[in-house]
mmCIF file of N, CA and C in Angstrom:
data_model
loop_
_atom_site.group_PDB
_atom_site.id
_atom_site.type_symbol
_atom_site.label_atom_id
_atom_site.label_comp_id
_atom_site.label_asym_id
_atom_site.label_seq_id
_atom_site.Cartn_x
_atom_site.Cartn_y
_atom_site.Cartn_z
ATOM 1 N N MET I 1 4.091 211.611 104.189
ATOM 2 C CA MET I 1 4.622 212.088 105.391
ATOM 3 C C MET I 1 4.217 211.584 106.380
ATOM 4 N N ARG I 2 3.164 210.433 106.551
ATOM 5 C CA ARG I 2 3.047 209.349 107.710
ATOM 6 C C ARG I 2 4.540 208.486 107.727
ATOM 7 N N LYS I 3 5.135 208.635 106.501
ATOM 8 C CA LYS I 3 6.730 207.617 107.099
ATOM 9 C C LYS I 3 7.436 208.415 107.947
ATOM 10 N N LEU I 4 7.432 210.045 107.453
ATOM 11 C CA LEU I 4 8.639 211.107 107.826
ATOM 12 C C LEU I 4 8.156 211.188 108.850
ATOM 13 N N LEU I 5 6.926 211.131 109.509
ATOM 14 C CA LEU I 5 6.554 211.595 110.783
ATOM 15 C C LEU I 5 6.765 210.630 111.270
ATOM 16 N N THR I 6 6.783 209.693 111.382
ATOM 17 C CA THR I 6 6.911 208.285 112.206
ATOM 18 C C THR I 6 8.518 208.157 112.582
ATOM 19 N N ILE I 7 9.120 208.328 111.696
ATOM 20 C CA ILE I 7 10.557 208.375 111.770
ATOM 21 C C ILE I 7 11.178 209.363 112.451
ATOM 22 N N VAL I 8 10.839 210.769 112.246
ATOM 23 C CA VAL I 8 11.052 211.580 112.893
ATOM 24 C C VAL I 8 10.852 211.433 114.525
ATOM 25 N N THR I 9 9.269 211.295 114.461
ATOM 26 C CA THR I 9 9.415 210.658 116.346
ATOM 27 C C THR I 9 10.480 209.624 116.964
ATOM 28 N N ILE I 10 10.434 208.527 116.196
ATOM 29 C CA ILE I 10 11.296 207.467 116.547
ATOM 30 C C ILE I 10 12.608 208.032 116.756
ATOM 31 N N LEU I 11 12.914 209.047 116.058
ATOM 32 C CA LEU I 11 14.411 209.508 116.348
ATOM 33 C C LEU I 11 14.578 209.948 117.534
ATOM 34 N N LEU I 12 13.421 211.400 117.586
ATOM 35 C CA LEU I 12 13.235 211.904 118.943
ATOM 36 C C LEU I 12 12.874 211.462 120.239
ATOM 37 N N ILE I 13 12.589 210.400 120.001
ATOM 38 C CA ILE I 13 11.969 209.885 121.481
ATOM 39 C C ILE I 13 13.535 209.095 122.177
ATOM 40 N N THR I 14 13.930 208.342 120.401
ATOM 41 C CA THR I 14 15.574 207.598 121.138
ATOM 42 C C THR I 14 16.411 208.857 121.076
ATOM 43 N N PHE I 15 16.870 209.789 120.991
ATOM 44 C CA PHE I 15 17.410 210.895 121.307
ATOM 45 C C PHE I 15 17.078 211.192 122.789
ATOM 46 N N VAL I 16 16.136 211.569 122.970
ATOM 47 C CA VAL I 16 15.568 212.223 124.036
ATOM 48 C C VAL I 16 16.040 210.935 125.140
ATOM 49 N N CYS I 17 15.625 209.591 125.071
ATOM 50 C CA CYS I 17 15.721 208.724 126.240
ATOM 51 C C CYS I 17 16.919 208.391 126.205
ATOM 52 N N GLY I 18 17.685 208.717 125.920
ATOM 53 C CA GLY I 18 19.185 208.841 125.920
ATOM 54 C C GLY I 18 19.618 209.683 126.485
ATOM 55 N N ARG I 19 19.344 210.803 126.466
ATOM 56 C CA ARG I 19 20.116 212.143 126.812
ATOM 57 C C ARG I 19 19.339 212.873 127.394
ATOM 58 N N ALA I 20 18.015 212.605 127.909
ATOM 59 C CA ALA I 20 17.376 213.135 128.680
ATOM 60 C C ALA I 20 17.776 213.975 130.027
ATOM 61 N N GLN I 21 18.165 213.503 131.114
ATOM 62 C CA GLN I 21 18.368 213.915 131.918
ATOM 63 C C GLN I 21 19.778 214.753 131.978
ATOM 64 N N ARG I 22 20.827 214.398 131.118
ATOM 65 C CA ARG I 22 21.874 215.012 130.947
ATOM 66 C C ARG I 22 21.866 216.804 130.404
ATOM 67 N N LEU I 23 20.627 216.313 129.358
ATOM 68 C CA LEU I 23 20.270 217.738 128.776
ATOM 69 C C LEU I 23 18.995 218.596 129.455
ATOM 70 N N ASN I 24 18.654 217.586 130.397
ATOM 71 C CA ASN I 24 17.651 218.510 131.016
ATOM 72 C C ASN I 24 16.287 218.444 130.213
ATOM 73 N N ILE I 25 15.947 217.361 129.487
ATOM 74 C CA ILE I 25 14.465 217.656 128.744
ATOM 75 C C ILE I 25 13.547 217.043 129.197
ATOM 76 N N GLN I 26 12.400 217.356 129.113
ATOM 77 C CA GLN I 26 11.012 217.015 129.589
ATOM 78 C C GLN I 26 10.631 216.576 128.248
ATOM 79 N N PRO I 27 10.516 215.211 128.244
ATOM 80 C CA PRO I 27 9.415 214.426 127.170
ATOM 81 C C PRO I 27 7.842 214.707 127.609
ATOM 82 N N GLY I 28 7.100 215.153 126.692
ATOM 83 C CA GLY I 28 5.802 214.427 126.917
ATOM 84 C C GLY I 28 4.779 214.193 125.603
ATOM 85 N N LEU I 29 4.100 213.608 125.931
ATOM 86 C CA LEU I 29 2.687 213.377 124.949
ATOM 87 C C LEU I 29 1.279 214.217 125.025
ATOM 88 N N THR I 30 0.747 214.515 124.001
ATOM 89 C CA THR I 30 -0.366 215.164 123.944
ATOM 90 C C THR I 30 -1.754 214.078 123.021
ATOM 91 N N VAL I 31 -2.742 214.070 124.028
ATOM 92 C CA VAL I 31 -3.508 212.963 123.108
ATOM 93 C C VAL I 31 -4.840 214.302 123.489
ATOM 94 N N GLY I 32 -5.604 214.067 122.565
ATOM 95 C CA GLY I 32 -7.091 215.040 122.304
ATOM 96 C C GLY I 32 -8.151 214.988 121.402
ATOM 97 N N GLY I 33 -8.735 216.019 120.928
ATOM 98 C CA GLY I 33 -9.744 215.787 119.704
ATOM 99 C C GLY I 33 -9.475 217.054 119.126
ATOM 100 N N SER I 34 -10.169 217.128 117.725
ATOM 101 C CA SER I 34 -10.038 217.647 116.640
ATOM 102 C C SER I 34 -11.347 217.986 115.938
ATOM 103 N N TYR I 35 -11.688 219.020 115.580
ATOM 104 C CA TYR I 35 -12.907 218.673 114.681
ATOM 105 C C TYR I 35 -12.536 220.085 113.827
ATOM 106 N N TYR I 36 -13.855 220.129 112.500
ATOM 107 C CA TYR I 36 -13.599 221.064 111.551
ATOM 108 C C TYR I 36 -14.682 221.956 111.483
ATOM 109 N N LEU I 37 -14.511 223.445 111.232
ATOM 110 C CA LEU I 37 -15.493 224.384 110.934
ATOM 111 C C LEU I 37 -14.928 224.562 109.699
ATOM 112 N N GLY I 38 -16.069 225.235 108.670
ATOM 113 C CA GLY I 38 -15.510 225.425 107.869
ATOM 114 C C GLY I 38 -16.504 225.392 106.169
ATOM 115 N N ASP I 39 -16.482 225.375 105.476
ATOM 116 C CA ASP I 39 -17.707 225.331 104.273
ATOM 117 C C ASP I 39 -18.415 223.962 104.385
ATOM 118 N N VAL I 40 -18.320 222.980 104.926
ATOM 119 C CA VAL I 40 -18.866 221.851 105.218
ATOM 120 C C VAL I 40 -20.128 221.999 106.632
ATOM 121 N N ASN I 41 -18.802 222.313 107.702
ATOM 122 C CA ASN I 41 -19.895 222.495 109.055
ATOM 123 C C ASN I 41 -19.678 224.134 109.591
ATOM 124 N N HIS I 42 -20.578 224.848 109.327
ATOM 125 C CA HIS I 42 -20.552 226.069 109.497
ATOM 126 C C HIS I 42 -20.846 226.621 111.224
ATOM 127 N N THR I 43 -21.388 226.086 111.780
ATOM 128 C CA THR I 43 -22.134 226.124 113.002
ATOM 129 C C THR I 43 -21.527 225.382 113.999
ATOM 130 N N ARG I 44 -21.843 223.765 113.707
ATOM 131 C CA ARG I 44 -21.770 222.945 114.768
ATOM 132 C C ARG I 44 -20.565 222.923 115.636
ATOM 133 N N GLN I 45 -20.342 223.124 116.795
ATOM 134 C CA GLN I 45 -18.954 222.877 117.492
ATOM 135 C C GLN I 45 -18.907 221.076 117.984
ATOM 136 N N PHE I 46 -18.148 220.573 118.172
ATOM 137 C CA PHE I 46 -17.637 219.085 117.825
ATOM 138 C C PHE I 46 -18.388 218.354 117.209
ATOM 139 N N TYR I 47 -18.538 218.839 115.804
ATOM 140 C CA TYR I 47 -19.194 217.969 115.317
ATOM 141 C C TYR I 47 -17.720 216.946 114.585
ATOM 142 N N SER I 48 -18.223 215.855 114.372
ATOM 143 C CA SER I 48 -17.399 214.646 113.605
ATOM 144 C C SER I 48 -15.860 214.703 114.140
ATOM 145 N N PRO I 49 -16.154 214.625 115.421
ATOM 146 C CA PRO I 49 -14.222 214.783 116.184
ATOM 147 C C PRO I 49 -13.319 213.670 115.477
ATOM 148 N N GLY I 50 -12.079 214.055 115.500
ATOM 149 C CA GLY I 50 -11.062 213.087 115.025
ATOM 150 C C GLY I 50 -9.531 213.265 116.281
ATOM 151 N N LEU I 51 -9.497 211.489 115.877
ATOM 152 C CA LEU I 51 -8.440 211.919 117.126
ATOM 153 C C LEU I 51 -6.789 212.861 116.785
ATOM 154 N N THR I 52 -6.056 213.465 117.713
ATOM 155 C CA THR I 52 -5.309 214.261 117.846
ATOM 156 C C THR I 52 -3.969 214.012 118.623
ATOM 157 N N PHE I 53 -2.736 213.548 118.151
ATOM 158 C CA PHE I 53 -1.915 213.167 119.370
ATOM 159 C C PHE I 53 -0.531 214.169 118.696
ATOM 160 N N GLY I 54 0.228 214.088 119.961
ATOM 161 C CA GLY I 54 1.711 214.286 119.380
ATOM 162 C C GLY I 54 2.547 214.273 120.706
ATOM 163 N N LEU I 55 3.874 214.950 120.469
ATOM 164 C CA LEU I 55 5.024 214.993 121.250
ATOM 165 C C LEU I 55 5.709 215.906 121.552
ATOM 166 N N VAL I 56 5.588 216.128 122.645
ATOM 167 C CA VAL I 56 6.162 217.786 123.299
ATOM 168 C C VAL I 56 7.447 217.379 123.509
ATOM 169 N N LEU I 57 8.240 217.767 123.427
ATOM 170 C CA LEU I 57 9.669 218.143 124.185
ATOM 171 C C LEU I 57 10.492 219.491 124.704
ATOM 172 N N ARG I 58 10.592 219.779 125.961
ATOM 173 C CA ARG I 58 10.587 220.973 126.682
ATOM 174 C C ARG I 58 11.967 220.965 126.917
ATOM 175 N N GLN I 59 13.023 222.146 127.074
ATOM 176 C CA GLN I 59 14.044 222.056 127.697
ATOM 177 C C GLN I 59 14.045 223.226 128.630
ATOM 178 N N GLU I 60 14.810 223.479 129.318
ATOM 179 C CA GLU I 60 14.669 224.252 130.234
ATOM 180 C C GLU I 60 16.808 224.329 130.566
ATOM 181 N N PHE I 61 16.955 225.903 130.251
ATOM 182 C CA PHE I 61 18.052 226.372 130.062
ATOM 183 C C PHE I 61 18.898 226.851 131.383
ATOM 184 N N ASN I 62 17.219 227.544 132.130
ATOM 185 C CA ASN I 62 18.001 227.677 133.828
ATOM 186 C C ASN I 62 16.696 228.356 134.022
ATOM 187 N N GLU I 63 16.447 228.972 135.263
ATOM 188 C CA GLU I 63 15.207 229.168 136.103
ATOM 189 C C GLU I 63 14.193 229.683 135.446
ATOM 190 N N HIS I 64 14.954 230.588 133.938
ATOM 191 C CA HIS I 64 13.653 231.742 133.764
ATOM 192 C C HIS I 64 13.167 231.273 131.888
ATOM 193 N N TYR I 65 14.099 230.406 131.721
ATOM 194 C CA TYR I 65 13.845 230.115 130.293
ATOM 195 C C TYR I 65 13.685 228.636 129.824
ATOM 196 N N ALA I 66 13.009 228.550 128.998
ATOM 197 C CA ALA I 66 12.764 226.999 128.382
ATOM 198 C C ALA I 66 12.643 227.496 126.914
ATOM 199 N N LEU I 67 12.363 225.986 126.218
ATOM 200 C CA LEU I 67 12.387 225.985 124.644
ATOM 201 C C LEU I 67 11.294 224.814 125.040
ATOM 202 N N ARG I 68 10.562 224.611 124.044
ATOM 203 C CA ARG I 68 9.232 223.758 123.858
ATOM 204 C C ARG I 68 9.162 223.426 122.735
ATOM 205 N N LEU I 69 9.147 221.939 121.961
ATOM 206 C CA LEU I 69 9.022 221.866 120.600
ATOM 207 C C LEU I 69 7.811 220.537 121.080
ATOM 208 N N ASN I 70 6.918 221.403 119.627
ATOM 209 C CA ASN I 70 5.055 220.617 119.590
ATOM 210 C C ASN I 70 5.365 219.535 118.320
ATOM 211 N N ILE I 71 5.133 218.581 118.146
ATOM 212 C CA ILE I 71 4.730 218.072 116.932
ATOM 213 C C ILE I 71 2.767 217.185 117.280
ATOM 214 N N LEU I 72 2.220 217.416 116.743
ATOM 215 C CA LEU I 72 0.694 217.445 116.804
ATOM 216 C C LEU I 72 0.480 216.501 115.008
ATOM 217 N N ARG I 73 -0.403 215.541 115.369
ATOM 218 C CA ARG I 73 -1.123 215.239 114.017
ATOM 219 C C ARG I 73 -2.647 215.346 114.373
ATOM 220 N N ALA I 74 -3.391 215.657 113.630
ATOM 221 C CA ALA I 74 -5.215 216.238 114.251
ATOM 222 C C ALA I 74 -5.614 215.886 112.714
ATOM 223 N N GLY I 75 -6.556 214.859 113.135
ATOM 224 C CA GLY I 75 -7.372 214.648 111.912
ATOM 225 C C GLY I 75 -8.535 215.044 111.843
ATOM 226 N N ILE I 76 -9.393 215.465 111.106
ATOM 227 C CA ILE I 76 -10.499 216.474 111.028
ATOM 228 C C ILE I 76 -11.201 215.399 109.509
ATOM 229 N N SER I 77 -13.164 215.608 109.486
ATOM 230 C CA SER I 77 -13.590 215.285 108.718
ATOM 231 C C SER I 77 -15.011 215.693 108.349
ATOM 232 N N GLY I 78 -15.333 215.940 107.649
ATOM 233 C CA GLY I 78 -16.918 216.151 107.369
ATOM 234 C C GLY I 78 -17.838 215.897 106.484
ATOM 235 N N SER I 79 -19.201 216.006 106.307
ATOM 236 C CA SER I 79 -19.435 215.742 104.915
ATOM 237 C C SER I 79 -21.160 216.451 105.031
ATOM 238 N N ASP I 80 -21.316 216.732 103.693
ATOM 239 C CA ASP I 80 -22.646 217.840 103.009
ATOM 240 C C ASP I 80 -23.832 217.252 103.948
ATOM 241 N N LEU I 81 -24.079 215.615 103.595
ATOM 242 C CA LEU I 81 -24.911 215.141 103.971
ATOM 243 C C LEU I 81 -25.417 214.468 105.703
ATOM 244 N N ASP I 82 -24.705 215.387 106.059
ATOM 245 C CA ASP I 82 -24.733 215.546 107.855
ATOM 246 C C ASP I 82 -25.686 217.068 108.008
ATOM 247 N N PHE I 83 -25.867 217.342 107.326
ATOM 248 C CA PHE I 83 -26.779 219.247 107.824
ATOM 249 C C PHE I 83 -28.170 218.626 106.513
ATOM 250 N N SER I 84 -28.775 219.452 106.773
ATOM 251 C CA SER I 84 -30.371 219.653 106.418
ATOM 252 C C SER I 84 -30.233 220.803 105.313
ATOM 253 N N ASN I 85 -29.524 221.857 105.525
ATOM 254 C CA ASN I 85 -29.054 222.666 104.155
ATOM 255 C C ASN I 85 -29.367 222.159 102.701
ATOM 256 N N GLY I 86 -30.390 222.475 102.186
ATOM 257 C CA GLY I 86 -30.689 221.793 100.743
ATOM 258 C C GLY I 86 -29.463 221.837 99.527
ATOM 259 N N TYR I 87 -29.015 223.302 99.671
ATOM 260 C CA TYR I 87 -27.470 223.499 98.934
ATOM 261 C C TYR I 87 -26.306 221.903 99.179
ATOM 262 N N GLN I 88 -26.402 222.054 100.325
ATOM 263 C CA GLN I 88 -25.265 221.133 100.699
ATOM 264 C C GLN I 88 -25.472 219.684 100.492
ATOM 265 N N ILE I 89 -26.869 219.058 100.628
ATOM 266 C CA ILE I 89 -27.234 218.211 100.202
ATOM 267 C C ILE I 89 -27.534 217.645 98.231
ATOM 268 N N THR I 90 -27.300 218.890 98.232
ATOM 269 C CA THR I 90 -27.907 219.003 96.641
ATOM 270 C C THR I 90 -25.667 218.537 96.635
ATOM 271 N N ARG I 91 -24.997 219.154 96.924
ATOM 272 C CA ARG I 91 -23.247 219.264 96.671
ATOM 273 C C ARG I 91 -23.093 217.920 96.991
ATOM 274 N N ALA I 92 -23.427 217.240 98.325
ATOM 275 C CA ALA I 92 -22.497 215.762 99.027
ATOM 276 C C ALA I 92 -21.165 215.783 98.720
ATOM 277 N N HIS I 93 -20.575 216.591 99.020
ATOM 278 C CA HIS I 93 -19.304 216.703 99.520
ATOM 279 C C HIS I 93 -18.941 216.143 101.001
ATOM 280 N N SER I 94 -17.803 215.289 101.196
ATOM 281 C CA SER I 94 -17.272 214.939 102.182
ATOM 282 C C SER I 94 -15.719 214.967 101.996
ATOM 283 N N PHE I 95 -15.380 214.878 103.122
ATOM 284 C CA PHE I 95 -13.706 214.719 103.087
ATOM 285 C C PHE I 95 -13.134 214.056 104.122
ATOM 286 N N THR I 96 -11.767 213.551 104.383
ATOM 287 C CA THR I 96 -11.181 213.275 105.650
ATOM 288 C C THR I 96 -9.545 213.758 105.179
ATOM 289 N N ASN I 97 -9.178 214.125 106.516
ATOM 290 C CA ASN I 97 -8.012 214.880 106.512
ATOM 291 C C ASN I 97 -6.873 214.766 107.506
ATOM 292 N N ASN I 98 -5.773 214.654 107.409
ATOM 293 C CA ASN I 98 -4.794 214.605 108.482
ATOM 294 C C ASN I 98 -4.310 216.238 108.428
ATOM 295 N N ILE I 99 -4.000 216.600 109.988
ATOM 296 C CA ILE I 99 -3.240 217.903 109.683
ATOM 297 C C ILE I 99 -2.046 217.945 110.400
ATOM 298 N N TYR I 100 -0.684 218.249 110.455
ATOM 299 C CA TYR I 100 0.557 218.013 110.745
ATOM 300 C C TYR I 100 1.056 219.291 111.463
ATOM 301 N N GLU I 101 1.286 219.635 112.492
ATOM 302 C CA GLU I 101 2.022 220.713 113.173
ATOM 303 C C GLU I 101 3.268 220.418 113.457
ATOM 304 N N PHE I 102 4.137 221.734 113.412
ATOM 305 C CA PHE I 102 5.425 221.698 114.225
ATOM 306 C C PHE I 102 5.318 222.820 114.994
ATOM 307 N N GLY I 103 5.821 223.019 116.181
ATOM 308 C CA GLY I 103 5.838 224.315 116.708
ATOM 309 C C GLY I 103 6.967 224.611 117.735
ATOM 310 N N LEU I 104 7.699 225.303 117.868
ATOM 311 C CA LEU I 104 8.499 225.948 118.730
ATOM 312 C C LEU I 104 8.237 227.263 119.558
ATOM 313 N N GLN I 105 8.174 226.932 120.847
ATOM 314 C CA GLN I 105 8.252 228.320 121.509
ATOM 315 C C GLN I 105 9.214 228.181 122.868
ATOM 316 N N VAL I 106 9.117 229.774 122.918
ATOM 317 C CA VAL I 106 9.979 230.111 124.207
ATOM 318 C C VAL I 106 9.364 230.307 125.353
ATOM 319 N N GLU I 107 9.342 229.892 126.405
ATOM 320 C CA GLU I 107 8.990 230.282 127.627
ATOM 321 C C GLU I 107 9.943 231.431 128.410
ATOM 322 N N PHE I 108 9.619 232.359 128.964
ATOM 323 C CA PHE I 108 10.147 233.330 130.356
ATOM 324 C C PHE I 108 9.072 233.124 131.458
ATOM 325 N N ASN I 109 9.923 232.694 132.669
ATOM 326 C CA ASN I 109 9.241 232.845 134.101
ATOM 327 C C ASN I 109 9.780 233.865 134.780
ATOM 328 N N PHE I 110 8.916 234.784 135.282
ATOM 329 C CA PHE I 110 8.734 235.997 135.955
ATOM 330 C C PHE I 110 9.913 235.767 137.220
ATOM 331 N N PHE I 111 9.615 234.569 138.031
ATOM 332 C CA PHE I 111 10.136 234.106 139.442
ATOM 333 C C PHE I 111 10.761 233.158 138.360
ATOM 334 N N GLU I 112 11.823 232.187 139.660
ATOM 335 C CA GLU I 112 12.477 231.718 139.387
ATOM 336 C C GLU I 112 11.729 230.349 139.562
ATOM 337 N N PHE I 113 12.203 229.559 138.426
ATOM 338 C CA PHE I 113 10.787 228.168 138.036
ATOM 339 C C PHE I 113 11.729 227.008 138.201
ATOM 340 N N ASN I 114 11.329 226.114 138.654
ATOM 341 C CA ASN I 114 12.671 224.567 138.587
ATOM 342 C C ASN I 114 11.585 223.273 139.203
ATOM 343 N N THR I 115 11.379 222.689 137.862
ATOM 344 C CA THR I 115 10.410 221.440 138.052
ATOM 345 C C THR I 115 11.330 220.168 138.711
ATOM 346 N N PHE I 116 12.306 220.618 138.978
ATOM 347 C CA PHE I 116 12.443 219.345 140.293
ATOM 348 C C PHE I 116 12.807 219.697 141.738
ATOM 349 N N LYS I 117 12.209 221.163 141.877
ATOM 350 C CA LYS I 117 11.640 221.457 143.205
ATOM 351 C C LYS I 117 10.483 220.851 143.426
ATOM 352 N N LYS I 118 10.162 220.557 144.839
ATOM 353 C CA LYS I 118 8.928 219.956 145.296
ATOM 354 C C LYS I 118 7.533 221.320 145.168
ATOM 355 N N LYS I 119 8.207 222.177 145.708
ATOM 356 C CA LYS I 119 6.915 222.950 145.124
ATOM 357 C C LYS I 119 7.447 224.406 144.684
ATOM 358 N N SER I 120 7.253 224.752 142.986
ATOM 359 C CA SER I 120 7.544 225.736 142.377
ATOM 360 C C SER I 120 6.576 226.155 141.725
ATOM 361 N N TYR I 121 6.515 227.760 141.537
ATOM 362 C CA TYR I 121 5.412 228.221 140.891
ATOM 363 C C TYR I 121 5.951 229.375 140.039
ATOM 364 N N SER I 122 5.590 229.900 138.903
ATOM 365 C CA SER I 122 5.829 231.230 138.448
ATOM 366 C C SER I 122 4.756 231.846 137.516
ATOM 367 N N PRO I 123 4.698 232.462 137.402
ATOM 368 C CA PRO I 123 3.795 233.545 135.926
ATOM 369 C C PRO I 123 4.749 233.828 134.886
ATOM 370 N N TYR I 124 3.922 233.208 133.585
ATOM 371 C CA TYR I 124 5.105 233.416 132.654
ATOM 372 C C TYR I 124 4.900 233.129 131.462
ATOM 373 N N ILE I 125 5.043 234.026 130.154
ATOM 374 C CA ILE I 125 4.942 234.510 129.250
ATOM 375 C C ILE I 125 5.560 233.086 128.630
ATOM 376 N N THR I 126 4.810 233.466 127.000
ATOM 377 C CA THR I 126 5.325 232.593 126.078
ATOM 378 C C THR I 126 5.307 233.126 124.777
ATOM 379 N N THR I 127 5.917 232.768 123.712
ATOM 380 C CA THR I 127 5.792 232.932 122.115
ATOM 381 C C THR I 127 6.603 232.029 121.552
ATOM 382 N N GLY I 128 5.755 231.909 120.200
ATOM 383 C CA GLY I 128 6.613 230.908 119.528
ATOM 384 C C GLY I 128 5.394 231.172 118.113
ATOM 385 N N ILE I 129 6.370 230.051 116.891
ATOM 386 C CA ILE I 129 6.308 230.151 115.753
ATOM 387 C C ILE I 129 5.708 228.379 115.347
ATOM 388 N N ALA I 130 4.625 228.474 114.885
ATOM 389 C CA ALA I 130 4.339 227.171 114.109
ATOM 390 C C ALA I 130 3.869 226.622 112.400
ATOM 391 N N LEU I 131 4.319 225.683 111.972
ATOM 392 C CA LEU I 131 4.019 225.752 110.763
ATOM 393 C C LEU I 131 3.103 224.155 110.811
ATOM 394 N N ALA I 132 1.586 224.721 109.953
ATOM 395 C CA ALA I 132 0.984 223.263 109.819
ATOM 396 C C ALA I 132 0.885 223.040 108.543
ATOM 397 N N VAL I 133 0.486 221.652 107.870
ATOM 398 C CA VAL I 133 0.776 221.072 107.373
ATOM 399 C C VAL I 133 -0.582 220.335 106.567
ATOM 400 N N SER I 134 -1.437 220.049 105.506
ATOM 401 C CA SER I 134 -2.497 219.120 105.067
ATOM 402 C C SER I 134 -2.273 219.010 104.089
ATOM 403 N N ASN I 135 -2.991 218.191 103.368
ATOM 404 C CA ASN I 135 -3.068 218.149 101.625
ATOM 405 C C ASN I 135 -4.648 218.592 101.621
#
């Protein structure tokens, strides 16, 4: 999966860099954190944070409509031994995992919005669909 994601990312970056201005594609990078809430970690926010990074491609079709593609990789992990619950200490389960997300969004701007203008603003709505893959 890692090799496939690397190949897809390289191909997208190559395609975007070669045609970005002609196709009005806006590339971007996403970097952040991720963490897990579930069977191992029931309540602790920001427990065992992992690195999240991704590639964002946005294409404006006109002043009102745009399409956005997101490709993200998030790392999560957890261990029962980090908690004081007797059951968790006895179970002693731990894991490390990567989550890959592929998302597609459509944006609609209520006013004319142009990123090439110095001052341009508009309220907008967005909808989309995403697929998350992990083992």
